Coordinates of C-alpha atoms in Angstrom, one line a residue:
X246 CA 43.4 -7.1 38.2
X247 CA 41.5 -4.8 35.9
X248 CA 37.8 -5.6 35.2
X249 CA 38.5 -6.1 31.5
X250 CA 41.3 -8.5 32.0
X251 CA 40.7 -12.0 30.7
X252 CA 41.1 -14.5 33.5
X253 CA 40.9 -18.3 32.9
X254 CA 41.3 -21.5 34.9
X255 CA 41.5 -25.2 34.1
X256 CA 40.5 -27.8 36.6
X257 CA 42.7 -30.9 37.2
X258 CA 39.9 -33.2 36.0
X259 CA 37.7 -32.7 32.9
X260 CA 35.4 -35.0 31.1
X261 CA 36.9 -36.4 27.9
X262 CA 34.8 -34.3 25.5
X263 CA 36.1 -31.1 27.1
X264 CA 39.8 -31.9 27.7
X265 CA 40.9 -30.1 24.5
X266 CA 38.6 -27.1 25.2
X267 CA 39.8 -23.7 26.4
X268 CA 40.1 -23.0 30.0
X269 CA 37.2 -21.7 32.0
X270 CA 36.5 -18.0 32.2
X271 CA 36.7 -16.4 35.7
X272 CA 33.7 -14.1 35.7
X273 CA 32.9 -11.4 38.3
X274 CA 29.9 -12.3 40.4
X275 CA 27.7 -9.4 39.2
X276 CA 28.2 -10.4 35.6
X277 CA 26.5 -13.8 36.4
X278 CA 24.0 -12.9 39.1
X279 CA 21.6 -10.1 39.8
X280 CA 20.7 -9.0 43.4
X281 CA 17.0 -9.4 43.9
X282 CA 15.0 -7.3 46.3
X283 CA 11.4 -8.0 45.3
X284 CA 8.8 -8.0 48.1
X285 CA 5.2 -9.3 48.0
X286 CA 3.8 -9.3 51.6
X287 CA 0.2 -10.1 50.4
X288 CA 1.0 -13.4 48.7
X289 CA 0.9 -15.5 51.8
X290 CA 4.1 -17.2 50.9
X291 CA 5.9 -19.5 53.4
X292 CA 8.8 -18.1 55.4
X293 CA 12.0 -19.9 54.4
X294 CA 14.7 -20.9 56.8
X295 CA 18.2 -20.6 55.3
X296 CA 20.2 -23.6 56.5
X297 CA 23.6 -25.0 55.6
X298 CA 22.3 -28.6 55.5
X299 CA 19.1 -28.2 53.5
X300 CA 19.5 -24.8 51.8
X301 CA 16.4 -22.6 51.8
X302 CA 13.5 -24.6 53.2
X303 CA 10.0 -23.8 54.6
X304 CA 10.4 -23.3 58.4
X305 CA 7.5 -25.7 59.1
X306 CA 9.5 -28.5 57.6
X307 CA 12.2 -28.2 60.3
X308 CA 12.5 -27.5 64.0
X309 CA 12.6 -23.7 63.7
X310 CA 10.6 -21.5 66.1
X311 CA 11.6 -17.9 65.7
X312 CA 8.5 -15.7 65.8
X313 CA 8.0 -12.8 63.4
X314 CA 5.3 -10.1 63.3
X315 CA 3.0 -9.3 60.4
X316 CA 4.7 -5.9 60.2
X317 CA 8.1 -7.3 59.8
X318 CA 7.0 -9.7 57.1
X319 CA 6.1 -6.7 54.9
X320 CA 9.9 -6.1 54.5
X321 CA 10.7 -9.8 53.7
X322 CA 12.2 -10.6 50.3
X323 CA 10.6 -13.0 47.8
X324 CA 12.7 -16.1 46.9
X325 CA 12.0 -18.0 43.7
X326 CA 13.0 -21.6 42.9
X327 CA 16.5 -21.4 41.5
X328 CA 17.6 -18.4 43.6
X329 CA 20.7 -18.4 45.7
X330 CA 20.9 -16.9 49.1
X331 CA 23.9 -15.4 50.9
X332 CA 23.5 -16.0 54.6
X333 CA 25.4 -14.8 57.7
X334 CA 27.2 -18.2 57.8
X335 CA 28.1 -18.3 54.1
X336 CA 31.8 -17.9 55.1
X337 CA 31.4 -21.4 56.7
X338 CA 29.0 -23.2 54.6
X339 CA 28.9 -21.4 51.2
X340 CA 25.9 -19.9 49.4
X341 CA 22.5 -21.7 49.7
X342 CA 20.1 -22.7 47.0
X343 CA 16.3 -22.6 47.1
X344 CA 13.9 -25.2 45.5
X345 CA 11.0 -23.2 47.0
X346 CA 9.0 -20.1 46.4
X347 CA 8.8 -18.2 49.7
X348 CA 10.0 -15.2 51.6
X349 CA 13.1 -14.7 53.8
X350 CA 14.6 -12.0 56.0
X351 CA 15.6 -8.8 54.3
X352 CA 19.1 -9.3 55.9
X353 CA 19.8 -12.0 53.3
X354 CA 21.2 -11.3 49.8
X355 CA 19.2 -13.0 47.1
X356 CA 21.0 -13.9 43.9
X357 CA 19.4 -14.8 40.5
X358 CA 21.3 -16.1 37.6
X359 CA 21.3 -13.9 34.5
X360 CA 22.2 -16.1 31.6
X361 CA 21.9 -19.7 30.4
X362 CA 23.6 -22.4 32.3
X363 CA 23.1 -24.9 35.1
X364 CA 21.7 -24.0 38.5
X365 CA 23.0 -27.3 39.8
X366 CA 26.5 -26.4 38.7
X367 CA 26.5 -23.2 40.7
X368 CA 24.8 -25.0 43.6
X369 CA 27.7 -27.4 43.7
X370 CA 30.3 -24.8 43.2
X371 CA 29.0 -22.4 45.9
X372 CA 29.0 -25.3 48.5
X373 CA 32.5 -26.6 47.5
X374 CA 35.4 -26.2 49.9
X375 CA 37.4 -24.3 47.3
X376 CA 34.7 -21.6 46.8
X377 CA 34.3 -21.3 50.6
X378 CA 38.0 -21.0 50.9
X379 CA 37.9 -18.2 48.3
X380 CA 35.3 -16.3 50.2
X381 CA 37.1 -16.5 53.5
X382 CA 40.4 -15.6 52.0
X383 CA 39.2 -12.6 49.9
X384 CA 36.6 -11.0 52.2
X385 CA 37.9 -9.6 55.5
X386 CA 35.7 -9.3 58.6
X387 CA 33.5 -12.3 58.0
X388 CA 34.3 -13.9 61.2
X389 CA 33.1 -10.8 63.0
X390 CA 29.6 -11.7 62.0
X391 CA 29.4 -9.4 59.0
X392 CA 27.1 -10.4 56.1
X393 CA 28.7 -10.8 52.6
X394 CA 27.3 -7.9 50.6
X395 CA 26.3 -8.0 46.9
X396 CA 29.2 -5.7 46.2
X397 CA 31.7 -8.1 47.8
X398 CA 30.1 -11.0 46.0
X399 CA 30.5 -9.0 42.7
X400 CA 34.2 -8.9 43.3
X401 CA 34.6 -12.6 43.4
X402 CA 35.9 -14.3 40.2
X403 CA 33.7 -17.3 39.6
X404 CA 35.1 -20.1 37.5
X405 CA 32.5 -20.6 34.8
X406 CA 32.7 -23.3 32.0
X407 CA 30.4 -23.3 29.0
X408 CA 26.8 -24.4 29.7
X409 CA 27.4 -27.9 28.3
X410 CA 30.3 -28.5 30.6
X411 CA 28.4 -27.0 33.5
X412 CA 25.6 -29.5 32.9
X413 CA 28.1 -32.4 32.6
X414 CA 29.6 -31.6 36.0
X415 CA 26.2 -31.1 37.5
X416 CA 24.9 -34.4 36.3
X417 CA 28.0 -36.2 37.6
X418 CA 27.7 -34.7 41.1
X419 CA 23.9 -35.3 41.1
X420 CA 24.3 -39.0 40.4
X421 CA 26.8 -39.2 43.2
X422 CA 24.4 -37.3 45.5
X423 CA 21.7 -39.9 44.7
X424 CA 24.1 -42.6 45.8
X425 CA 25.0 -40.7 49.0
X426 CA 21.3 -40.1 49.7
X427 CA 20.4 -43.8 49.3
X428 CA 23.2 -44.7 51.6
X429 CA 22.1 -42.1 54.1
X430 CA 18.6 -43.5 54.0
X431 CA 20.0 -47.0 54.7
X432 CA 21.9 -45.8 57.7
X433 CA 18.9 -43.8 59.0
X434 CA 16.6 -46.8 58.4
X435 CA 18.9 -49.1 60.5
X436 CA 19.0 -46.6 63.3
X437 CA 15.2 -46.3 63.3
X438 CA 14.9 -50.0 63.3
X439 CA 17.2 -50.2 66.3
X440 CA 15.2 -47.5 68.2
X441 CA 12.0 -49.3 67.5
X442 CA 13.5 -52.7 68.5
X443 CA 14.8 -51.4 71.8
X444 CA 11.3 -50.0 72.6
X445 CA 10.1 -53.6 72.4
X446 CA 13.1 -55.4 73.9
X447 CA 13.0 -53.5 77.2
X448 CA 9.9 -53.3 79.4
X449 CA 7.9 -50.1 79.6
X450 CA 8.0 -48.1 82.9
X451 CA 6.3 -50.0 85.6
X452 CA 6.3 -53.4 83.8
X453 CA 8.5 -56.4 84.3
X454 CA 8.1 -58.1 80.9
X455 CA 9.1 -56.7 77.5
X456 CA 6.7 -56.8 74.5
X457 CA 9.3 -58.8 72.5
X458 CA 11.5 -61.6 73.7
X459 CA 13.7 -64.0 71.8
X460 CA 12.0 -67.4 71.3
X461 CA 14.1 -69.3 73.8
X462 CA 13.0 -66.9 76.6
X463 CA 9.3 -66.4 75.8
X464 CA 8.4 -68.9 78.6
X465 CA 11.0 -67.6 80.9
X466 CA 10.4 -65.8 84.2
X467 CA 9.6 -62.1 84.5
X468 CA 12.5 -59.7 84.9
X469 CA 13.4 -58.9 88.4
X470 CA 13.3 -55.4 89.9
X471 CA 16.5 -54.3 91.5
X472 CA 18.1 -51.1 92.8
X473 CA 20.9 -50.1 90.4
X474 CA 23.2 -49.5 93.3
X475 CA 23.0 -53.2 94.1
X476 CA 24.2 -54.2 90.6
X477 CA 27.3 -52.0 90.2
X478 CA 30.3 -50.5 91.8
X479 CA 30.2 -46.7 91.5
X480 CA 33.3 -44.6 90.8
X481 CA 33.9 -40.9 90.3
X482 CA 36.8 -39.3 88.5
X483 CA 39.6 -37.2 89.8
X484 CA 41.0 -33.7 89.1
X485 CA 43.6 -33.6 86.3
X486 CA 46.0 -31.9 88.8
X487 CA 46.4 -35.3 90.5
X488 CA 48.0 -36.8 87.4
X489 CA 51.0 -36.3 85.3
X490 CA 49.4 -35.9 81.9
X491 CA 50.9 -36.0 78.4
X492 CA 49.9 -37.1 74.9
X493 CA 51.3 -40.6 75.6
X494 CA 50.9 -42.9 78.5
X495 CA 49.5 -46.2 79.7
X496 CA 46.0 -45.0 80.5
X497 CA 43.7 -42.5 78.7
X498 CA 42.5 -39.7 80.9
X499 CA 38.9 -39.3 79.7
X500 CA 37.1 -36.0 79.8
X501 CA 33.5 -35.3 78.7
X502 CA 34.6 -34.0 75.4
X503 CA 36.5 -37.2 74.7
X504 CA 33.2 -39.0 74.6
X505 CA 32.5 -37.4 71.2
X506 CA 35.2 -39.5 69.6
X507 CA 33.2 -42.8 69.7
X508 CA 29.6 -44.1 70.0
X509 CA 30.1 -47.1 72.2
X510 CA 33.7 -48.3 73.1
X511 CA 35.9 -45.7 74.7
X512 CA 39.6 -46.5 74.0
X513 CA 41.3 -43.2 73.6
X514 CA 41.5 -39.6 74.9
X515 CA 43.5 -36.5 74.2
X516 CA 45.7 -36.9 77.3
X517 CA 47.2 -40.0 79.0
X518 CA 48.9 -40.9 82.2
X519 CA 50.9 -43.7 83.7
X520 CA 49.3 -43.2 87.1
X521 CA 47.0 -45.9 88.5
X522 CA 45.2 -44.0 91.3
X523 CA 41.5 -44.0 90.4
X524 CA 41.9 -46.5 87.6
X525 CA 38.5 -47.5 86.1
X526 CA 38.4 -51.2 85.1
X527 CA 37.8 -52.3 81.5
X528 CA 34.2 -53.2 80.9
X529 CA 32.7 -50.4 82.9
X530 CA 30.1 -47.8 81.8
X531 CA 31.3 -44.2 81.8
X532 CA 29.2 -41.1 81.5
X533 CA 29.1 -37.4 82.4
X534 CA 27.8 -36.5 85.8
X535 CA 26.5 -33.0 85.1
X536 CA 25.5 -30.6 82.4
X537 CA 24.2 -30.8 78.9
X538 CA 26.1 -34.0 78.1
X539 CA 23.6 -35.8 80.3
X540 CA 20.7 -34.7 78.0
X541 CA 22.8 -35.9 75.0
X542 CA 22.9 -39.3 76.7
X543 CA 26.7 -39.8 76.3
X544 CA 27.0 -43.3 77.7
X545 CA 30.2 -45.2 76.7
X546 CA 31.7 -48.6 77.5
X547 CA 35.4 -48.7 78.6
X548 CA 37.2 -51.1 76.4
X549 CA 40.4 -50.7 78.4
X550 CA 41.5 -49.5 81.8
X551 CA 41.3 -45.7 82.0
X552 CA 41.3 -42.6 84.2
X553 CA 38.5 -40.1 84.4
X554 CA 38.0 -36.4 85.0
X555 CA 35.9 -35.1 88.0
X556 CA 32.9 -34.5 85.7
X557 CA 32.7 -38.2 84.9
X558 CA 31.3 -41.3 86.7
X559 CA 31.7 -45.0 86.1
X560 CA 29.6 -48.1 86.9
X561 CA 31.3 -51.4 87.0
X562 CA 28.8 -54.3 87.0
X563 CA 29.0 -56.8 89.9
X564 CA 27.4 -60.3 90.2
X565 CA 25.2 -61.4 87.4
X566 CA 24.7 -58.0 85.6
X567 CA 26.3 -58.0 82.2
X568 CA 28.0 -54.8 81.2
X569 CA 26.9 -54.9 77.5
X570 CA 23.3 -55.4 78.6
X571 CA 23.6 -52.5 81.1
X572 CA 25.0 -50.3 78.4
X573 CA 21.9 -50.8 76.2
X574 CA 19.6 -50.5 79.2
X575 CA 21.0 -47.2 80.4
X576 CA 21.2 -45.9 76.8
X577 CA 17.5 -46.8 76.4
X578 CA 16.2 -45.2 79.5
X579 CA 18.5 -42.2 79.1
X580 CA 20.9 -40.6 81.6
X581 CA 18.3 -37.8 82.0
X582 CA 16.0 -40.5 83.5
X583 CA 18.5 -41.0 86.3
X584 CA 19.6 -37.4 86.8
X585 CA 17.8 -34.9 89.0
X586 CA 15.6 -32.4 87.4
X587 CA 17.4 -29.2 88.5
X588 CA 18.3 -26.4 86.1
X589 CA 21.7 -28.1 85.6
X590 CA 21.2 -31.9 85.4
X591 CA 23.4 -33.9 87.8
X592 CA 24.0 -37.6 88.6
X593 CA 25.5 -38.6 91.9
X594 CA 25.6 -41.7 94.1
X595 CA 22.3 -40.6 95.6
X596 CA 20.6 -40.9 92.2
X597 CA 22.2 -44.1 91.2
X598 CA 22.0 -46.2 94.4
X599 CA 18.1 -46.2 94.7
X600 CA 17.3 -46.1 91.0
X601 CA 15.1 -49.0 90.1
X602 CA 15.8 -51.2 87.1
X603 CA 14.4 -54.5 85.8
X604 CA 16.8 -57.2 84.6
X605 CA 16.4 -60.6 83.1
X606 CA 18.6 -63.7 83.8
X607 CA 22.2 -63.5 82.6
X608 CA 21.6 -65.7 79.5
X609 CA 18.8 -63.4 78.3
X610 CA 21.0 -60.3 79.0
X611 CA 23.7 -61.8 76.9
X612 CA 21.4 -62.7 74.0
X613 CA 20.0 -59.2 73.9
X614 CA 23.4 -57.6 74.1
X615 CA 24.8 -59.8 71.3
X616 CA 21.9 -59.0 69.0
X617 CA 22.1 -55.3 69.6
X618 CA 25.9 -55.3 69.3
X619 CA 25.6 -57.0 65.9
X620 CA 23.1 -54.4 64.8
X621 CA 25.5 -51.6 66.0
X622 CA 28.2 -53.2 64.0
X623 CA 26.0 -53.2 60.9
X624 CA 25.1 -49.5 61.5
X625 CA 28.8 -48.7 61.9
X626 CA 29.8 -50.5 58.7
X627 CA 27.1 -48.7 56.7
X628 CA 28.0 -45.3 58.3
X629 CA 31.6 -45.9 57.2
X630 CA 30.4 -46.4 53.7
X631 CA 28.5 -43.2 53.9
X632 CA 31.5 -41.3 55.2
X633 CA 33.6 -42.8 52.4
X634 CA 31.1 -41.6 49.8
X635 CA 31.2 -38.1 51.2
X636 CA 35.0 -38.2 51.2
X637 CA 35.0 -39.3 47.6
X638 CA 32.6 -36.5 46.6
X639 CA 34.8 -33.9 48.4
X640 CA 37.9 -35.3 46.5
X641 CA 36.1 -35.2 43.2
X642 CA 34.9 -31.6 43.7
X643 CA 38.5 -30.6 44.5
X644 CA 39.4 -31.9 41.0
X645 CA 36.3 -30.8 39.1
X646 CA 36.6 -27.1 40.3
X647 CA 39.8 -25.1 39.7
X648 CA 41.8 -23.4 42.5
X649 CA 40.3 -20.1 43.7
X650 CA 41.7 -16.8 42.6
X651 CA 42.0 -13.4 44.3
X652 CA 39.0 -11.0 44.0
X653 CA 39.0 -8.1 41.6

């Protein structure tokens, strides 16, 4: 397409007052945004981290520990509130926005809007799946780690309605963002409440009484100290070569990566088998026995009979130890508390058998497990609402923004 050609687009969904208006202009990026290269090393400005989740944000507000020298800071670019930043990962997460004045690496491309309009509109557009699709389709070599240049950005045809329609779209998405943020805070608040509650419901190291007990157990006996190996049957997984595996079958064959598909009850896997050798009973704890997944505390509860890979272990409670209680107990102390402290964390029988735990009587175990399970159910329900809101927003953005078009 020639630069002077008129290109327009119409989204599937428009607000009533704009439905009879002309289509949106598709405008080359350099007609809308300037590339900014200003530097001000003496200003003492904060160094900004460019993130997909939070946009441009001062590094001291997040866990970011890359050191820089005073000399290198001299070459850093100044970012103003309202600027957009093209990062190395823009092909995955779009173009980021800054609410802050600061400095960032000279490797980044800083964009500043030229004319009137809504920053928030472009902020939403540049993070939309359709715009990201446009970038990845039109610019070759991005997945090889190459930065999107200002020249390449200039060739992108950006759907741009009149300022009034920009603002209407921005206001709509902002109100939805507020609802999503409120729901996210609700979920995070419930999770924080659970973490704090578990700190009180389980005794501290070296103690046999928790700081908080349910009323009916406050005059009950102290918890008894036991070796974990006396409370459970220990099982290890088997090599996949021992089984005939397929996408269907009677029993899930669980690998460490399958633990990512749930938070508590393990019912599924990517592969299945009808074999029964090494079958783990329902109502067992399963977890990884080596590697980084131990640090991530991936403890799950088998809700059906299943098979396991060699990198997995299972604990099936015996006697008066209740599996739901044990799930929360192990989740609380953490798998890393059981594992050895070598370079690569590992858990074997020699770690589990002598490991000391303290447990109450079965009735108190069940009361604690029931309460924490109900709290988990509440967290899951609110998390589903949050996911639904995010899905609604993605669907709305698909309709509010037109389909991408080829670059110039």
